[in-house]
Amino acid sequence: MPELPEVETLRRGLAAAVGGARIVSVEVQGARTVRRQPVEGLAARLAGARVDGVHRRGKYLLVLLDTAEVLVVHLRMSGQLRLAGGPAEPRPPHTHAVLALDDGRELRFVDPRTFGELFVSAPAGRRRLPSELAGLGPDALGELRTPAHLGVALGGRRRRLKDLLTDQRVVAGLGSIYADEALHAAGLRFDRRADTLSVDEVATLHRAIRRTLLAAIRAGGSTLGDGQYVDLAGRAGRYQQRHRVYGREGLACPGCRAPVERARWSGRSAFFCPACQR
DNA sequence: ACGCCCGCCTGTAAGC
DNA sequence: TGCTTACAGGCGGGCG
């Protein structure tokens, strides 16, 4: 599942590979990938635009265009961006959008489960953010700079830590994998109520989130057994080899050797060490 | 406002 | 072997 480290890996790859390239034409298959606006409008706004940079906010990719607009990409569960050398390269199954570039390459949006989406937006306001993203909380790396920022986000609320950390309105960028990993690194249970954390525990959690995300970015993100996350060139990440609890039910906790447990919670899973996490 | 649950999807794997 | 069922989970929407 692409979360902040996977999206950041893609952002860096995109910035290096397609920065300065011009979009020649856009082809969209199916009705779900472009659903916020008419496909013809999106295609017309992209055609002829040059890529001036690539930003990221939470799990959203922002492809900045010289038209002063932004192509927003969200991969959701199974979306991929793949760069092809040319139109002759066979398209993977579930290719829903193809952006032809002026040097002949193609940027392809592939998404079996069709949860992902593309849209073009005109950023507005002080932060030059697309209005569709106005509800996002502080980016888990970019804006959550100090423990105090996390303290404000958690705000002494009664909600459970994992519920808050994966709520993109509270903190943007964490999903199930990195919430579980960061909570383990902080020694905190997924179901701790935020309003029971001490100042020290908030600081520990803040440090754990940053360290976990930065280590995952250095490893090129996580590719799970389903192989759904790969980079622009189709290469897998390596951070899954360093997961301490996520997907490791019954295996030894690297910290204390107790078996990792899996809890069913809010219709989702949470992996945690019952001995190390309080 | 908060805390839930559901619907959206398809590929994979487990179970009978 | 072949079918059914469960599961993966981000996010928007809806409900109490």
PDB file of C-alpha atoms (C1' of nucleotides) in Angstrom:
ATOM      1  CA  MET A   1       0.000   0.000   0.000  1.00  0.00           C
ATOM      2  CA  PRO A   2       1.649   3.230  -0.988  1.00  0.00           C
ATOM      3  CA  GLU A   3       2.133   5.448   2.039  1.00  0.00           C
ATOM      4  CA  LEU A   4       4.431   8.417   2.543  1.00  0.00           C
ATOM      5  CA  PRO A   5       7.764   6.608   1.912  1.00  0.00           C
ATOM      6  CA  GLU A   6       6.534   4.999  -1.293  1.00  0.00           C
ATOM      7  CA  VAL A   7       5.025   8.253  -2.564  1.00  0.00           C
ATOM      8  CA  GLU A   8       8.201  10.140  -1.669  1.00  0.00           C
ATOM      9  CA  THR A   9      10.286   7.544  -3.538  1.00  0.00           C
ATOM     10  CA  LEU A  10       8.075   8.082  -6.569  1.00  0.00           C
ATOM     11  CA  ARG A  11       8.272  11.848  -6.167  1.00  0.00           C
ATOM     12  CA  ARG A  12      12.058  11.790  -6.294  1.00  0.00           C
ATOM     13  CA  GLY A  13      12.009   9.467  -9.278  1.00  0.00           C
ATOM     14  CA  LEU A  14       9.498  11.598 -11.125  1.00  0.00           C
ATOM     15  CA  ALA A  15      11.286  14.851 -10.421  1.00  0.00           C
ATOM     16  CA  ALA A  16      14.500  13.399 -11.818  1.00  0.00           C
ATOM     17  CA  ALA A  17      12.951  11.612 -14.780  1.00  0.00           C
ATOM     18  CA  VAL A  18      10.208  13.898 -16.077  1.00  0.00           C
ATOM     19  CA  GLY A  19      11.119  17.332 -14.716  1.00  0.00           C
ATOM     20  CA  GLY A  20      11.231  19.674 -17.703  1.00  0.00           C
ATOM     21  CA  ALA A  21       9.380  17.271 -19.989  1.00  0.00           C
ATOM     22  CA  ARG A  22       6.256  18.413 -21.770  1.00  0.00           C
ATOM     23  CA  ILE A  23       3.010  16.463 -21.845  1.00  0.00           C
ATOM     24  CA  VAL A  24       1.871  15.974 -25.428  1.00  0.00           C
ATOM     25  CA  SER A  25      -1.393  14.120 -24.986  1.00  0.00           C
ATOM     26  CA  VAL A  26      -3.443  12.196 -22.442  1.00  0.00           C
ATOM     27  CA  GLU A  27      -5.418   9.011 -22.886  1.00  0.00           C
ATOM     28  CA  VAL A  28      -7.806   7.756 -20.201  1.00  0.00           C
ATOM     29  CA  GLN A  29      -9.513   4.342 -20.032  1.00  0.00           C
ATOM     30  CA  GLY A  30     -12.590   3.719 -17.933  1.00  0.00           C
ATOM     31  CA  ALA A  31     -14.657   6.034 -15.813  1.00  0.00           C
ATOM     32  CA  ARG A  32     -13.099   5.719 -12.372  1.00  0.00           C
ATOM     33  CA  THR A  33      -9.563   7.080 -12.582  1.00  0.00           C
ATOM     34  CA  VAL A  34     -10.666  10.598 -13.524  1.00  0.00           C
ATOM     35  CA  ARG A  35     -13.856  11.185 -11.572  1.00  0.00           C
ATOM     36  CA  ARG A  36     -13.722  14.702 -10.170  1.00  0.00           C
ATOM     37  CA  GLN A  37     -13.850  16.417 -13.535  1.00  0.00           C
ATOM     38  CA  PRO A  38     -14.619  15.593 -17.178  1.00  0.00           C
ATOM     39  CA  VAL A  39     -11.841  13.618 -18.849  1.00  0.00           C
ATOM     40  CA  GLU A  40     -11.824  16.014 -21.806  1.00  0.00           C
ATOM     41  CA  GLY A  41     -11.181  18.930 -19.466  1.00  0.00           C
ATOM     42  CA  LEU A  42      -8.325  17.161 -17.725  1.00  0.00           C
ATOM     43  CA  ALA A  43      -6.773  16.162 -21.047  1.00  0.00           C
ATOM     44  CA  ALA A  44      -7.059  19.687 -22.418  1.00  0.00           C
ATOM     45  CA  ARG A  45      -5.475  21.220 -19.315  1.00  0.00           C
ATOM     46  CA  LEU A  46      -2.549  18.765 -19.403  1.00  0.00           C
ATOM     47  CA  ALA A  47      -1.819  18.758 -23.108  1.00  0.00           C
ATOM     48  CA  GLY A  48       1.088  21.071 -23.878  1.00  0.00           C
ATOM     49  CA  ALA A  49       1.976  21.659 -20.234  1.00  0.00           C
ATOM     50  CA  ARG A  50       5.567  21.309 -19.036  1.00  0.00           C
ATOM     51  CA  VAL A  51       6.431  19.621 -15.747  1.00  0.00           C
ATOM     52  CA  ASP A  52       8.156  22.194 -13.573  1.00  0.00           C
ATOM     53  CA  GLY A  53       8.562  20.114 -10.434  1.00  0.00           C
ATOM     54  CA  VAL A  54       7.040  17.388  -8.336  1.00  0.00           C
ATOM     55  CA  HIS A  55       5.889  17.898  -4.759  1.00  0.00           C
ATOM     56  CA  ARG A  56       4.262  15.618  -2.236  1.00  0.00           C
ATOM     57  CA  ARG A  57       1.834  16.214   0.557  1.00  0.00           C
ATOM     58  CA  GLY A  58       0.925  13.208   2.666  1.00  0.00           C
ATOM     59  CA  LYS A  59       0.198  10.470   0.153  1.00  0.00           C
ATOM     60  CA  TYR A  60      -0.656  12.890  -2.661  1.00  0.00           C
ATOM     61  CA  LEU A  61       1.730  13.580  -5.517  1.00  0.00           C
ATOM     62  CA  LEU A  62       1.587  17.099  -6.932  1.00  0.00           C
ATOM     63  CA  VAL A  63       2.980  17.473 -10.426  1.00  0.00           C
ATOM     64  CA  LEU A  64       3.532  21.201 -10.895  1.00  0.00           C
ATOM     65  CA  LEU A  65       2.899  22.497 -14.401  1.00  0.00           C
ATOM     66  CA  ASP A  66       4.063  25.622 -16.185  1.00  0.00           C
ATOM     67  CA  THR A  67       0.395  26.489 -16.672  1.00  0.00           C
ATOM     68  CA  ALA A  68       0.255  27.296 -12.928  1.00  0.00           C
ATOM     69  CA  GLU A  69      -1.963  24.260 -12.466  1.00  0.00           C
ATOM     70  CA  VAL A  70      -1.159  20.994 -10.706  1.00  0.00           C
ATOM     71  CA  LEU A  71      -1.742  17.391 -11.703  1.00  0.00           C
ATOM     72  CA  VAL A  72      -2.723  15.621  -8.487  1.00  0.00           C
ATOM     73  CA  VAL A  73      -2.134  11.862  -8.288  1.00  0.00           C
ATOM     74  CA  HIS A  74      -3.352   9.601  -5.500  1.00  0.00           C
ATOM     75  CA  LEU A  75      -2.450   5.910  -5.675  1.00  0.00           C
ATOM     76  CA  ARG A  76      -4.771   4.755  -2.887  1.00  0.00           C
ATOM     77  CA  MET A  77      -4.448   0.967  -2.516  1.00  0.00           C
ATOM     78  CA  SER A  78      -3.076  -0.410  -5.736  1.00  0.00           C
ATOM     79  CA  GLY A  79      -2.120   2.487  -7.982  1.00  0.00           C
ATOM     80  CA  GLN A  80       1.252   2.598  -9.725  1.00  0.00           C
ATOM     81  CA  LEU A  81       3.019   5.170 -11.871  1.00  0.00           C
ATOM     82  CA  ARG A  82       5.210   3.540 -14.490  1.00  0.00           C
ATOM     83  CA  LEU A  83       7.535   5.165 -16.963  1.00  0.00           C
ATOM     84  CA  ALA A  84       7.827   3.520 -20.381  1.00  0.00           C
ATOM     85  CA  GLY A  85      10.461   4.306 -22.988  1.00  0.00           C
ATOM     86  CA  GLY A  86       7.862   4.535 -25.710  1.00  0.00           C
ATOM     87  CA  PRO A  87       4.398   3.500 -26.859  1.00  0.00           C
ATOM     88  CA  ALA A  88       5.739   0.208 -28.213  1.00  0.00           C
ATOM     89  CA  GLU A  89       6.381  -1.104 -24.703  1.00  0.00           C
ATOM     90  CA  PRO A  90       3.416  -3.313 -23.810  1.00  0.00           C
ATOM     91  CA  ARG A  91       1.015  -1.696 -21.379  1.00  0.00           C
ATOM     92  CA  PRO A  92       0.528  -3.575 -18.110  1.00  0.00           C
ATOM     93  CA  PRO A  93      -3.015  -4.787 -17.408  1.00  0.00           C
ATOM     94  CA  HIS A  94      -5.197  -2.161 -15.696  1.00  0.00           C
ATOM     95  CA  THR A  95      -3.453   0.780 -17.341  1.00  0.00           C
ATOM     96  CA  HIS A  96      -6.066   3.504 -16.919  1.00  0.00           C
ATOM     97  CA  ALA A  97      -4.226   6.625 -18.015  1.00  0.00           C
ATOM     98  CA  VAL A  98      -1.295   7.326 -20.305  1.00  0.00           C
ATOM     99  CA  LEU A  99       0.500  10.666 -20.512  1.00  0.00           C
ATOM    100  CA  ALA A 100       2.585  10.880 -23.685  1.00  0.00           C
ATOM    101  CA  LEU A 101       5.689  13.051 -23.220  1.00  0.00           C
ATOM    102  CA  ASP A 102       7.394  15.163 -25.863  1.00  0.00           C
ATOM    103  CA  ASP A 103      10.465  12.903 -25.941  1.00  0.00           C
ATOM    104  CA  GLY A 104       8.367   9.854 -26.798  1.00  0.00           C
ATOM    105  CA  ARG A 105       8.233   8.348 -23.323  1.00  0.00           C
ATOM    106  CA  GLU A 106       4.953   7.518 -21.600  1.00  0.00           C
ATOM    107  CA  LEU A 107       3.964   8.028 -17.994  1.00  0.00           C
ATOM    108  CA  ARG A 108       1.342   5.411 -17.184  1.00  0.00           C
ATOM    109  CA  PHE A 109      -1.112   5.152 -14.327  1.00  0.00           C
ATOM    110  CA  VAL A 110      -1.830   1.499 -13.553  1.00  0.00           C
ATOM    111  CA  ASP A 111      -4.383   0.529 -10.906  1.00  0.00           C
ATOM    112  CA  PRO A 112      -6.094  -2.885 -10.635  1.00  0.00           C
ATOM    113  CA  ARG A 113      -8.514  -1.852  -7.915  1.00  0.00           C
ATOM    114  CA  THR A 114      -9.328   1.537  -9.376  1.00  0.00           C
ATOM    115  CA  PHE A 115      -9.362   3.334  -6.013  1.00  0.00           C
ATOM    116  CA  GLY A 116      -6.649   5.705  -7.186  1.00  0.00           C
ATOM    117  CA  GLU A 117      -7.348   8.897  -9.073  1.00  0.00           C
ATOM    118  CA  LEU A 118      -5.967  11.765 -11.089  1.00  0.00           C
ATOM    119  CA  PHE A 119      -7.228  15.324 -11.275  1.00  0.00           C
ATOM    120  CA  VAL A 120      -6.010  18.736 -12.331  1.00  0.00           C
ATOM    121  CA  SER A 121      -6.375  21.602  -9.933  1.00  0.00           C
ATOM    122  CA  ALA A 122      -5.481  25.257  -9.677  1.00  0.00           C
ATOM    123  CA  PRO A 123      -3.656  25.708  -6.369  1.00  0.00           C
ATOM    124  CA  ALA A 124      -4.798  28.610  -4.274  1.00  0.00           C
ATOM    125  CA  GLY A 125      -4.144  30.345  -0.983  1.00  0.00           C
ATOM    126  CA  ARG A 126      -1.026  31.117   0.947  1.00  0.00           C
ATOM    127  CA  ARG A 127       0.349  27.604   0.679  1.00  0.00           C
ATOM    128  CA  ARG A 128      -0.468  27.153  -3.020  1.00  0.00           C
ATOM    129  CA  LEU A 129      -2.315  23.948  -2.206  1.00  0.00           C
ATOM    130  CA  PRO A 130      -5.093  22.463  -4.352  1.00  0.00           C
ATOM    131  CA  SER A 131      -8.367  23.209  -2.580  1.00  0.00           C
ATOM    132  CA  GLU A 132      -9.227  19.497  -2.673  1.00  0.00           C
ATOM    133  CA  LEU A 133      -6.334  18.910  -0.250  1.00  0.00           C
ATOM    134  CA  ALA A 134      -7.219  21.681   2.162  1.00  0.00           C
ATOM    135  CA  GLY A 135      -8.423  19.229   4.807  1.00  0.00           C
ATOM    136  CA  LEU A 136      -5.111  17.396   5.065  1.00  0.00           C
ATOM    137  CA  GLY A 137      -3.285  17.640   8.358  1.00  0.00           C
ATOM    138  CA  PRO A 138       0.423  18.443   8.680  1.00  0.00           C
ATOM    139  CA  ASP A 139       2.668  16.264   6.532  1.00  0.00           C
ATOM    140  CA  ALA A 140       4.272  13.615   8.734  1.00  0.00           C
ATOM    141  CA  LEU A 141       7.743  14.656   7.574  1.00  0.00           C
ATOM    142  CA  GLY A 142       7.412  18.128   6.129  1.00  0.00           C
ATOM    143  CA  GLU A 143       5.403  19.953   8.730  1.00  0.00           C
ATOM    144  CA  LEU A 144       5.437  17.759  11.807  1.00  0.00           C
ATOM    145  CA  ARG A 145       8.853  19.156  12.671  1.00  0.00           C
ATOM    146  CA  THR A 146       8.768  19.150  16.454  1.00  0.00           C
ATOM    147  CA  PRO A 147       7.151  17.066  19.206  1.00  0.00           C
ATOM    148  CA  ALA A 148       4.973  20.089  19.922  1.00  0.00           C
ATOM    149  CA  HIS A 149       3.485  19.869  16.426  1.00  0.00           C
ATOM    150  CA  LEU A 150       2.508  16.262  17.112  1.00  0.00           C
ATOM    151  CA  GLY A 151       1.147  17.235  20.503  1.00  0.00           C
ATOM    152  CA  VAL A 152      -1.126  19.780  18.850  1.00  0.00           C
ATOM    153  CA  ALA A 153      -2.252  17.254  16.236  1.00  0.00           C
ATOM    154  CA  LEU A 154      -3.074  14.632  18.850  1.00  0.00           C
ATOM    155  CA  GLY A 155      -4.606  17.349  20.958  1.00  0.00           C
ATOM    156  CA  GLY A 156      -5.240  15.269  24.061  1.00  0.00           C
ATOM    157  CA  ARG A 157      -8.033  13.478  22.291  1.00  0.00           C
ATOM    158  CA  ARG A 158      -9.784  10.370  23.478  1.00  0.00           C
ATOM    159  CA  ARG A 159      -9.303   8.586  20.169  1.00  0.00           C
ATOM    160  CA  ARG A 160      -6.865   5.692  19.835  1.00  0.00           C
ATOM    161  CA  LEU A 161      -3.343   6.384  18.602  1.00  0.00           C
ATOM    162  CA  LYS A 162      -3.524   4.317  15.427  1.00  0.00           C
ATOM    163  CA  ASP A 163      -6.897   5.780  14.560  1.00  0.00           C
ATOM    164  CA  LEU A 164      -5.465   9.295  14.886  1.00  0.00           C
ATOM    165  CA  LEU A 165      -2.157   8.594  13.147  1.00  0.00           C
ATOM    166  CA  THR A 166      -3.881   7.103  10.100  1.00  0.00           C
ATOM    167  CA  ASP A 167      -6.450   9.913   9.900  1.00  0.00           C
ATOM    168  CA  GLN A 168      -5.085  12.131   7.139  1.00  0.00           C
ATOM    169  CA  ARG A 169      -6.834  15.175   8.630  1.00  0.00           C
ATOM    170  CA  VAL A 170      -4.721  14.737  11.780  1.00  0.00           C
ATOM    171  CA  VAL A 171      -1.364  13.717  10.275  1.00  0.00           C
ATOM    172  CA  ALA A 172      -0.864  13.246   6.538  1.00  0.00           C
ATOM    173  CA  GLY A 173       1.185  10.381   5.175  1.00  0.00           C
ATOM    174  CA  LEU A 174       0.883   7.428   7.556  1.00  0.00           C
ATOM    175  CA  GLY A 175      -1.117   4.324   6.702  1.00  0.00           C
ATOM    176  CA  SER A 176      -1.442   0.988   8.406  1.00  0.00           C
ATOM    177  CA  ILE A 177       2.124  -0.201   7.804  1.00  0.00           C
ATOM    178  CA  TYR A 178       4.006   2.836   9.075  1.00  0.00           C
ATOM    179  CA  ALA A 179       1.575   3.560  11.894  1.00  0.00           C
ATOM    180  CA  ASP A 180       2.188   0.040  13.245  1.00  0.00           C
ATOM    181  CA  GLU A 181       5.955   0.317  12.716  1.00  0.00           C
ATOM    182  CA  ALA A 182       6.240   3.776  14.274  1.00  0.00           C
ATOM    183  CA  LEU A 183       4.086   2.807  17.262  1.00  0.00           C
ATOM    184  CA  HIS A 184       6.289  -0.221  17.840  1.00  0.00           C
ATOM    185  CA  ALA A 185       9.426   1.909  17.594  1.00  0.00           C
ATOM    186  CA  ALA A 186       7.887   4.236  20.173  1.00  0.00           C
ATOM    187  CA  GLY A 187       6.841   1.409  22.515  1.00  0.00           C
ATOM    188  CA  LEU A 188       3.212   2.512  22.362  1.00  0.00           C
ATOM    189  CA  ARG A 189       0.163   0.335  21.745  1.00  0.00           C
ATOM    190  CA  PHE A 190      -2.121   1.039  18.784  1.00  0.00           C
ATOM    191  CA  ASP A 191      -5.101   1.346  21.108  1.00  0.00           C
ATOM    192  CA  ARG A 192      -3.641   3.774  23.626  1.00  0.00           C
ATOM    193  CA  ARG A 193      -5.886   6.781  24.056  1.00  0.00           C
ATOM    194  CA  ALA A 194      -4.064   9.900  22.896  1.00  0.00           C
ATOM    195  CA  ASP A 195      -5.058  11.798  26.028  1.00  0.00           C
ATOM    196  CA  THR A 196      -3.126   9.338  28.226  1.00  0.00           C
ATOM    197  CA  LEU A 197       0.264  10.156  26.660  1.00  0.00           C
ATOM    198  CA  SER A 198       2.858  12.005  28.689  1.00  0.00           C
ATOM    199  CA  VAL A 199       4.894  14.803  27.133  1.00  0.00           C
ATOM    200  CA  ASP A 200       7.839  12.399  26.964  1.00  0.00           C
ATOM    201  CA  GLU A 201       5.755   9.773  25.198  1.00  0.00           C
ATOM    202  CA  VAL A 202       4.615  12.322  22.599  1.00  0.00           C
ATOM    203  CA  ALA A 203       8.268  13.224  21.998  1.00  0.00           C
ATOM    204  CA  THR A 204       9.211   9.551  21.687  1.00  0.00           C
ATOM    205  CA  LEU A 205       6.395   8.977  19.217  1.00  0.00           C
ATOM    206  CA  HIS A 206       7.412  12.011  17.196  1.00  0.00           C
ATOM    207  CA  ARG A 207      10.987  10.765  16.933  1.00  0.00           C
ATOM    208  CA  ALA A 208       9.785   7.237  16.065  1.00  0.00           C
ATOM    209  CA  ILE A 209       7.561   8.509  13.248  1.00  0.00           C
ATOM    210  CA  ARG A 210      10.361  10.530  11.682  1.00  0.00           C
ATOM    211  CA  ARG A 211      12.996   7.825  12.045  1.00  0.00           C
ATOM    212  CA  THR A 212      10.692   5.143  10.666  1.00  0.00           C
ATOM    213  CA  LEU A 213       9.657   7.194   7.646  1.00  0.00           C
ATOM    214  CA  LEU A 214      13.196   8.342   6.856  1.00  0.00           C
ATOM    215  CA  ALA A 215      14.569   4.797   7.114  1.00  0.00           C
ATOM    216  CA  ALA A 216      11.776   3.554   4.844  1.00  0.00           C
ATOM    217  CA  ILE A 217      12.512   6.253   2.266  1.00  0.00           C
ATOM    218  CA  ARG A 218      16.193   5.316   2.327  1.00  0.00           C
ATOM    219  CA  ALA A 219      15.131   1.721   1.588  1.00  0.00           C
ATOM    220  CA  GLY A 220      12.903   2.777  -1.288  1.00  0.00           C
ATOM    221  CA  GLY A 221       9.648   2.014   0.552  1.00  0.00           C
ATOM    222  CA  SER A 222       7.886  -1.281   1.261  1.00  0.00           C
ATOM    223  CA  THR A 223       6.730  -3.807  -1.316  1.00  0.00           C
ATOM    224  CA  LEU A 224       4.439  -6.405   0.273  1.00  0.00           C
ATOM    225  CA  GLY A 225       3.797  -9.920  -0.920  1.00  0.00           C
ATOM    226  CA  ASP A 226       1.127  -8.667  -3.301  1.00  0.00           C
ATOM    227  CA  GLY A 227       3.799  -6.668  -5.149  1.00  0.00           C
ATOM    228  CA  GLN A 228       1.427  -3.750  -5.514  1.00  0.00           C
ATOM    229  CA  TYR A 229       3.950  -1.034  -4.813  1.00  0.00           C
ATOM    230  CA  VAL A 230       6.792  -0.656  -7.290  1.00  0.00           C
ATOM    231  CA  ASP A 231       8.695   2.402  -8.417  1.00  0.00           C
ATOM    232  CA  LEU A 232       8.628   4.141 -11.830  1.00  0.00           C
ATOM    233  CA  ALA A 233      10.813   1.434 -13.323  1.00  0.00           C
ATOM    234  CA  GLY A 234       8.845  -1.414 -11.755  1.00  0.00           C
ATOM    235  CA  ARG A 235      11.397  -2.106  -9.024  1.00  0.00           C
ATOM    236  CA  ALA A 236      10.308  -3.245  -5.555  1.00  0.00           C
ATOM    237  CA  GLY A 237      11.221  -1.446  -2.341  1.00  0.00           C
ATOM    238  CA  ARG A 238      13.343  -3.030   0.381  1.00  0.00           C
ATOM    239  CA  TYR A 239      11.934  -1.756   3.668  1.00  0.00           C
ATOM    240  CA  GLN A 240       9.590  -4.747   4.054  1.00  0.00           C
ATOM    241  CA  GLN A 241      12.699  -6.703   5.077  1.00  0.00           C
ATOM    242  CA  ARG A 242      12.978  -4.421   8.083  1.00  0.00           C
ATOM    243  CA  HIS A 243       9.373  -4.479   9.271  1.00  0.00           C
ATOM    244  CA  ARG A 244       9.314  -5.283  12.964  1.00  0.00           C
ATOM    245  CA  VAL A 245       5.610  -5.973  13.469  1.00  0.00           C
ATOM    246  CA  TYR A 246       3.566  -5.295  10.331  1.00  0.00           C
ATOM    247  CA  GLY A 247       2.508  -8.579   8.723  1.00  0.00           C
ATOM    248  CA  ARG A 248       4.518 -10.572  11.293  1.00  0.00           C
ATOM    249  CA  GLU A 249       1.827 -12.153  13.441  1.00  0.00           C
ATOM    250  CA  GLY A 250       3.273 -14.996  15.533  1.00  0.00           C
ATOM    251  CA  LEU A 251       6.892 -14.119  14.705  1.00  0.00           C
ATOM    252  CA  ALA A 252       9.343 -12.925  17.340  1.00  0.00           C
ATOM    253  CA  CYS A 253       9.419  -9.237  18.183  1.00  0.00           C
ATOM    254  CA  PRO A 254      12.938  -8.053  17.271  1.00  0.00           C
ATOM    255  CA  GLY A 255      13.066  -6.144  20.566  1.00  0.00           C
ATOM    256  CA  CYS A 256      12.073  -8.794  23.103  1.00  0.00           C
ATOM    257  CA  ARG A 257      11.390 -12.034  21.179  1.00  0.00           C
ATOM    258  CA  ALA A 258       7.756 -12.172  22.355  1.00  0.00           C
ATOM    259  CA  PRO A 259       5.369 -13.221  19.567  1.00  0.00           C
ATOM    260  CA  VAL A 260       3.862 -10.369  17.600  1.00  0.00           C
ATOM    261  CA  GLU A 261       0.080 -10.199  17.883  1.00  0.00           C
ATOM    262  CA  ARG A 262      -2.559  -9.065  15.438  1.00  0.00           C
ATOM    263  CA  ALA A 263      -5.659  -7.310  16.663  1.00  0.00           C
ATOM    264  CA  ARG A 264      -8.850  -6.770  14.712  1.00  0.00           C
ATOM    265  CA  TRP A 265      -9.857  -3.245  15.268  1.00  0.00           C
ATOM    266  CA  SER A 266     -12.190  -0.846  13.480  1.00  0.00           C
ATOM    267  CA  GLY A 267     -12.532  -3.401  10.691  1.00  0.00           C
ATOM    268  CA  ARG A 268      -8.761  -3.323  10.176  1.00  0.00           C
ATOM    269  CA  SER A 269      -5.722  -5.131  11.531  1.00  0.00           C
ATOM    270  CA  ALA A 270      -3.126  -3.802  13.921  1.00  0.00           C
ATOM    271  CA  PHE A 271       0.167  -5.628  14.469  1.00  0.00           C
ATOM    272  CA  PHE A 272       1.931  -5.029  17.778  1.00  0.00           C
ATOM    273  CA  CYS A 273       4.163  -6.541  20.433  1.00  0.00           C
ATOM    274  CA  PRO A 274       2.174  -7.049  23.643  1.00  0.00           C
ATOM    275  CA  ALA A 275       5.361  -6.960  25.702  1.00  0.00           C
ATOM    276  CA  CYS A 276       7.195  -3.930  24.262  1.00  0.00           C
ATOM    277  CA  GLN A 277       4.236  -1.669  23.604  1.00  0.00           C
ATOM    278  CA  ARG A 278       2.271  -0.039  26.406  1.00  0.00           C
TER     279      ARG A 278
ATOM    280  C1'  DA B   1     -17.576  16.551  17.211  1.00  0.00           C
ATOM    281  C1'  DC B   2     -16.801  11.950  17.716  1.00  0.00           C
ATOM    282  C1'  DG B   3     -16.709   7.127  16.839  1.00  0.00           C
ATOM    283  C1'  DC B   4     -18.183   3.920  14.237  1.00  0.00           C
ATOM    284  C1'  DC B   5     -19.480   1.266   9.844  1.00  0.00           C
ATOM    285  C1'  DC B   6     -20.038   0.718   4.894  1.00  0.00           C
ATOM    286  C1'  DG B   7     -19.070   0.931  -0.111  1.00  0.00           C
ATOM    287  C1'  DC B   8     -15.880   1.053  -3.461  1.00  0.00           C
ATOM    288  C1'  DC B   9     -12.595  -2.605  -6.041  1.00  0.00           C
ATOM    289  C1'  DT B  10      -9.616  -6.954  -7.648  1.00  0.00           C
ATOM    290  C1'  DG B  11      -6.090 -10.329  -6.812  1.00  0.00           C
ATOM    291  C1'  DT B  12      -4.699 -13.725  -3.745  1.00  0.00           C
ATOM    292  C1'  DA B  13      -5.115 -17.266  -0.520  1.00  0.00           C
ATOM    293  C1'  DA B  14      -7.363 -20.092   2.700  1.00  0.00           C
ATOM    294  C1'  DG B  15     -11.121 -23.220   3.628  1.00  0.00           C
ATOM    295  C1'  DC B  16     -14.511 -26.709   2.507  1.00  0.00           C
TER     296       DC B  16
ATOM    297  C1'  DT C   1      -9.948 -29.940  -8.156  1.00  0.00           C
ATOM    298  C1'  DG C   2     -13.224 -26.153  -7.973  1.00  0.00           C
ATOM    299  C1'  DC C   3     -15.990 -23.270  -5.688  1.00  0.00           C
ATOM    300  C1'  DT C   4     -16.870 -19.814  -1.991  1.00  0.00           C
ATOM    301  C1'  DT C   5     -15.289 -16.728   1.352  1.00  0.00           C
ATOM    302  C1'  DA C   6     -12.162 -13.648   3.675  1.00  0.00           C
ATOM    303  C1'  DC C   7      -8.877 -10.250   3.429  1.00  0.00           C
ATOM    304  C1'  DA C   8      -5.925  -6.383   2.047  1.00  0.00           C
ATOM    305  C1'  DG C   9      -7.139  -0.810   3.394  1.00  0.00           C
ATOM    306  C1'  DG C  10      -7.442   4.682   1.943  1.00  0.00           C
ATOM    307  C1'  DC C  11     -10.949   7.622   1.869  1.00  0.00           C
ATOM    308  C1'  DG C  12     -15.565   9.725   1.449  1.00  0.00           C
ATOM    309  C1'  DG C  13     -19.993   9.475   3.143  1.00  0.00           C
ATOM    310  C1'  DG C  14     -23.487   8.421   6.383  1.00  0.00           C
ATOM    311  C1'  DC C  15     -25.446   7.396  10.832  1.00  0.00           C
ATOM    312  C1'  DG C  16     -26.381   7.613  15.842  1.00  0.00           C
TER     313       DG C  16
END
